[in-house]
Amino acid sequence: MNLKKELLRITSKFFDETSNYSSALKEYKQLLFRISNEAINNEEHRNNVQLENGVAIGTLWAANCLDDLKRTLKFIKGIDIAIQEKIHQKDSLHILYAGTGPFASLILPFVLKYADFNITYSFLEINPLSFEILKSTIKKLDLENHNINFINQDATKYQFPKNFSPDIIISETMQRALDSEQQVSVFYNLMRQSNSDTAFIPEKITLAIGTSSYKNDEPSIQQKYYREHHKVFEVSKKALNSGEWLFEKKSNKLGFTEKRTILRKKELSTASEIVVMTEITIYKSEKLFVNDSGLTAPKYIKDISNNKKERLIIESQYVVGSEPKLELKII
Ligand SMILES: C[S@@+](CC[C@H](N)C(=O)[O-])C[C@H]1O[C@@H](n2cnc3c(N)ncnc32)[C@H](O)[C@@H]1O
């Protein structure tokens, strides 16, 4: 079988509005796993890598991100909008993909779709096992002559070489509520070295204090049960340049302002739980709202169904370090 032709056949469906997207995404995953010879199922491929700024997930888990269908489809659509915008402004493009996993699955469709354009790709991945599979996948797909650079480094520390100037940076190194993984530090390190017109995908991520009004034991995924009360943290170019992101030169550390949220009687009367809600603008119109994806699943914080207090005060602050998270204190 000609793997490159097969990849083109499957990934073309992502850009055809008449397609059954979920079956195309399943075929895509099957093809990539077949190319890796299932080596990816070994025990060692399940190991996460603990780094100074959080965790880099194991090869198998990174490959399985493809199962989050809505996430994958919306990222692919968002990336396409960004490429189309930029490609009409410039003769050549440079796309940096930080945290490719073993398959660079969010960008492979474009390597073929835009094969006639002058696009350079830089694939940055820290997990050595994922990195090896990535290189062999590109080789087996016969994509080696498509201007792809491979960089096996930590994206939270990577320093751009001279004349390295990406037009688009893609990184999906996150979990819901921006827990554990390194999205914030990756964004910070790469964007502060970029130009003002560099697009970052996802364009904006927000964390909000919310409540759920669902009263059963089983958690519900229905959006109607969740209410957002106060946005307390944002990852975006605008936020980076606001006074809310603070870089302390002395300690070489990134910090963020503390937020205070007050939930009053009216809001508490129907609430059963306090949750952290994540919302993602991938690019322009492509967005993920509560429970659209594993990345936007609400994070349970506290049962307040028996609350007797007139009001609750929630102090929150995002922290980076080996265990990045939104730290919360309920008073
Ligand atoms: C959530 S997976 C996403 C995989 C794939 N990009 C996708 O979206 O389907 C994140 C990937 O980023 C890598 N990663 C996490 N932190 C990183 C860092 N600081 N530098 C480079 N790669 C990182 C992980 O090893 C993992 O392969």
XYZ file of C-alpha atoms and ligand atoms in Angstrom:
358
model
C 0.000 0.000 0.000
C 1.220 3.515 -0.796
C 0.997 5.059 2.687
C 1.309 8.642 1.482
C -1.618 8.223 -0.932
C -3.631 6.566 1.796
C -2.870 9.457 4.171
C -3.973 11.957 1.520
C -7.181 10.009 0.819
C -8.134 9.941 4.508
C -7.064 13.451 5.512
C -8.769 15.060 2.469
C -12.036 14.066 4.122
C -11.346 16.520 6.970
C -11.775 19.374 4.476
C -14.853 18.046 2.734
C -18.106 19.218 4.326
C -19.987 16.153 3.124
C -17.676 13.789 5.046
C -18.451 11.647 8.019
C -15.720 13.229 10.139
C -15.743 10.733 12.968
C -15.205 7.758 10.689
C -12.446 9.688 8.851
C -10.717 10.410 12.181
C -10.960 6.758 13.194
C -9.413 5.705 9.856
C -6.677 8.296 10.406
C -5.810 6.840 13.809
C -5.843 3.276 12.454
C -3.463 4.241 9.661
C -1.022 5.961 12.045
C -1.055 3.043 14.491
C -0.517 0.627 11.601
C 2.482 2.656 10.418
C 3.985 2.517 13.912
C 3.667 -1.305 13.784
C 1.783 -1.173 17.071
C 5.214 -0.740 18.789
C 3.454 2.060 20.577
C 1.570 -0.421 22.766
C 4.675 -1.446 24.756
C 4.760 -0.793 28.486
C 7.468 1.881 28.192
C 5.263 3.926 25.872
C 2.835 4.488 28.740
C 5.386 6.323 30.893
C 4.964 10.045 31.394
C 8.055 12.258 31.544
C 8.218 14.543 34.597
C 9.840 17.884 33.827
C 10.561 21.061 35.758
C 7.423 22.756 34.377
C 5.009 19.840 34.497
C 4.394 16.504 32.895
C 4.891 15.422 29.251
C 2.505 12.539 28.692
C 3.589 9.083 27.527
C 3.673 8.142 23.839
C 0.543 5.981 23.881
C -1.498 8.633 25.712
C -0.330 11.312 23.264
C -1.292 9.072 20.327
C -4.695 8.440 21.903
C -5.475 12.183 21.973
C -6.851 11.479 18.480
C -9.803 9.748 20.152
C -11.033 13.131 21.388
C -12.796 13.608 18.061
C -14.281 17.076 18.477
C -10.963 18.403 19.826
C -9.015 16.952 16.920
C -11.450 18.115 14.259
C -11.695 21.654 15.673
C -7.911 21.954 15.951
C -7.537 20.817 12.331
C -10.180 23.316 11.187
C -8.647 26.141 13.263
C -5.141 25.435 11.957
C -6.502 25.479 8.401
C -8.049 28.939 8.946
C -4.717 30.245 10.294
C -2.678 28.784 7.419
C -5.076 30.149 4.805
C -4.909 33.600 6.382
C -1.109 33.667 6.520
C -0.436 32.000 3.205
C -2.090 34.875 1.389
C 0.057 37.408 3.223
C 3.488 35.849 2.680
C 5.482 33.861 0.111
C 6.705 31.380 2.687
C 5.507 30.175 6.084
C 7.173 28.629 9.098
C 5.005 26.493 11.388
C 6.336 25.382 14.766
C 4.511 22.453 16.341
C 5.471 22.068 20.016
C 4.499 18.707 21.507
C 3.865 16.675 18.371
C 3.384 13.329 20.093
C 4.469 10.309 18.000
C 2.489 11.308 14.879
C 2.342 15.125 14.635
C -1.297 14.319 14.080
C -2.640 17.893 14.081
C -0.346 18.990 11.245
C 0.152 15.922 9.002
C -3.021 16.692 7.009
C -1.523 20.071 6.029
C 1.868 18.765 4.944
C -0.002 17.147 2.052
C -2.793 19.700 1.592
C -0.301 22.565 1.179
C 2.474 20.549 -0.481
C 2.732 23.095 -3.334
C 3.325 26.019 -0.960
C 6.605 27.048 0.580
C 6.040 25.927 4.176
C 8.738 24.896 6.638
C 7.719 22.802 9.637
C 9.586 22.507 12.937
C 8.509 19.558 15.055
C 9.458 19.960 18.713
C 8.909 17.028 21.090
C 10.544 16.248 24.448
C 9.559 12.607 24.966
C 12.401 10.608 23.343
C 10.172 7.599 22.583
C 7.535 9.753 20.864
C 10.321 11.589 19.038
C 11.763 8.364 17.585
C 8.348 7.156 16.379
C 7.666 10.614 14.928
C 10.808 10.506 12.792
C 10.117 6.977 11.590
C 6.457 7.853 10.824
C 7.557 10.761 8.604
C 10.046 8.462 6.880
C 7.535 5.674 6.305
C 5.055 8.206 4.908
C 7.753 9.406 2.512
C 7.389 13.002 3.747
C 11.088 13.602 4.366
C 11.424 16.061 1.475
C 8.713 18.383 2.863
C 10.961 20.825 4.790
C 10.479 19.252 8.231
C 12.972 19.938 11.048
C 13.005 17.690 14.118
C 13.901 19.115 17.519
C 14.069 16.857 20.596
C 13.916 19.549 23.300
C 11.798 20.985 26.092
C 9.481 23.631 24.596
C 9.393 25.500 27.929
C 13.125 26.148 27.587
C 13.840 25.968 23.871
C 15.696 29.035 22.585
C 14.992 30.038 18.989
C 18.125 29.913 16.832
C 19.036 33.001 14.800
C 16.500 33.749 12.029
C 14.025 31.261 13.508
C 10.765 33.116 13.198
C 7.593 30.985 13.193
C 4.411 32.476 11.715
C 2.183 29.940 13.446
C 2.897 28.045 16.657
C 0.713 25.075 17.550
C 0.749 23.395 20.930
C -1.816 21.229 22.625
C 0.021 20.321 25.818
C -2.876 20.654 28.209
C -5.544 18.947 30.288
C -8.782 20.376 31.575
C -8.338 23.262 34.023
C -4.727 23.530 32.752
C -3.700 20.909 35.306
C -0.360 19.072 35.302
C 0.793 19.642 31.712
C 2.865 22.531 30.421
C 0.694 24.621 28.100
C 1.196 27.858 30.035
C 5.000 27.580 30.240
C 5.220 26.425 26.603
C 3.089 29.391 25.492
C 5.138 31.826 27.563
C 8.539 30.622 26.394
C 7.659 30.442 22.709
C 5.556 33.589 22.458
C 8.007 35.887 24.192
C 10.550 34.956 21.478
C 8.044 35.502 18.644
C 6.886 38.460 16.550
C 3.731 40.345 17.390
C 1.949 38.828 14.381
C 2.812 35.217 15.186
C -0.411 33.258 15.671
C -0.552 30.807 18.560
C -2.982 27.895 18.399
C -4.952 27.655 20.632
C -5.446 31.394 20.462
C -7.099 31.717 23.875
C -7.741 29.469 26.871
C -9.773 30.685 29.829
C -10.400 29.204 33.254
C -13.500 30.296 35.137
C -15.021 29.612 38.510
C -18.361 28.000 37.828
C -21.107 26.007 39.457
C -23.006 22.913 38.534
C -26.660 22.588 39.413
C -26.801 18.861 38.751
C -28.129 17.025 41.808
C -27.572 13.319 41.077
C -24.552 11.251 42.116
C -23.555 10.558 38.528
C -21.748 13.521 36.947
C -23.602 14.979 33.992
C -21.967 16.124 30.814
C -24.880 18.270 29.727
C -23.850 21.894 29.245
C -27.109 23.269 30.627
C -26.136 22.253 34.181
C -23.026 24.441 34.229
C -22.827 28.178 34.845
C -19.734 30.285 34.528
C -19.423 33.017 37.187
C -16.004 34.617 36.926
C -13.121 34.232 34.465
C -10.014 34.032 36.621
C -7.189 33.077 34.251
C -6.452 33.523 30.565
C -3.729 32.270 28.245
C -3.552 34.503 25.161
C -1.322 37.125 23.587
C -3.487 39.802 25.200
C -3.126 38.247 28.650
C 0.623 37.782 28.226
C 0.969 41.520 27.656
C -1.405 42.492 30.460
C -0.302 43.191 34.000
C -1.637 39.786 35.065
C 1.361 37.778 33.852
C 4.346 38.654 35.996
C 7.861 37.500 35.232
C 10.274 37.870 38.114
C 13.745 38.289 36.678
C 15.465 37.621 40.014
C 13.945 34.189 40.571
C 13.490 33.541 36.834
C 9.889 32.595 37.590
C 6.553 33.247 35.997
C 3.717 34.245 38.337
C 0.122 35.413 38.026
C -2.141 37.768 39.928
C -4.527 36.321 42.515
C -8.269 36.582 41.839
C -11.174 36.784 44.255
C -14.610 35.465 43.327
C -17.704 36.034 45.441
C -20.668 33.672 45.057
C -23.772 35.238 46.591
C -27.009 33.781 47.902
C -28.813 34.005 44.573
C -26.039 32.131 42.756
C -25.643 29.603 45.563
C -29.345 28.776 45.846
C -29.364 26.568 42.742
C -25.748 25.367 42.880
C -24.676 21.902 43.995
C -20.955 21.996 43.192
C -18.159 24.465 42.614
C -16.212 23.627 39.462
C -13.439 25.078 37.316
C -14.577 25.528 33.717
C -12.218 25.600 30.736
C -13.025 27.264 27.418
C -10.747 27.180 24.376
C -10.679 29.397 21.305
C -8.589 27.312 18.949
C -8.580 29.950 16.226
C -11.211 32.523 15.325
C -14.582 30.739 15.054
C -13.281 27.317 16.165
C -14.040 26.984 19.877
C -14.478 24.282 22.515
C -17.039 24.900 25.268
C -17.778 22.986 28.447
C -17.769 19.208 27.849
C -17.200 19.500 24.092
C -13.912 17.693 24.721
C -11.916 16.107 27.535
C -9.952 19.370 27.555
C -13.057 21.332 28.537
C -14.543 18.908 31.065
C -15.386 20.793 34.286
C -13.071 20.080 37.217
C -14.944 19.263 40.395
C -13.824 21.360 43.370
C -16.387 21.133 46.179
C -19.892 19.913 46.998
C -21.949 22.899 48.177
C -25.413 21.340 48.006
C -25.785 21.731 51.799
C -24.255 25.196 51.970
C -25.810 27.426 54.650
C -23.546 30.460 54.195
C -24.815 33.746 52.751
C -21.816 33.938 50.435
C -18.672 32.052 49.523
C -15.373 33.689 48.661
C -12.996 31.820 46.374
C -9.406 32.923 46.022
C -7.634 31.551 42.982
C -4.212 31.842 41.456
C -2.551 29.916 38.652
C 0.847 28.463 39.553
C 3.534 27.018 37.299
C 6.167 24.534 38.459
C 6.404 20.750 38.470
C 2.636 20.566 39.157
C 0.995 23.444 37.311
C -2.585 24.184 38.334
C -5.148 26.757 39.380
C -4.779 26.863 43.159
C -8.026 27.540 44.998
C -8.979 28.505 48.510
C -12.643 28.632 49.534
C -13.318 30.912 52.486
C -1.434 16.076 24.807
S -0.180 15.419 23.759
C -0.722 15.943 22.181
C -0.243 15.106 21.046
C -0.633 15.612 19.658
N -0.009 16.901 19.413
C -2.121 15.765 19.518
O -2.608 16.890 19.753
O -2.814 14.824 19.200
C 1.140 16.528 24.159
C 2.503 16.177 23.590
O 3.380 17.242 23.940
C 4.602 16.738 24.422
N 5.140 17.732 25.354
C 4.634 18.073 26.567
N 5.380 19.001 27.156
C 6.386 19.284 26.289
C 7.490 20.172 26.340
N 7.729 20.944 27.395
N 8.325 20.212 25.279
C 8.103 19.439 24.186
N 7.084 18.560 24.094
C 6.227 18.476 25.130
C 4.231 15.430 25.095
O 5.357 14.578 25.201
C 3.142 14.915 24.154
O 3.717 14.172 23.117
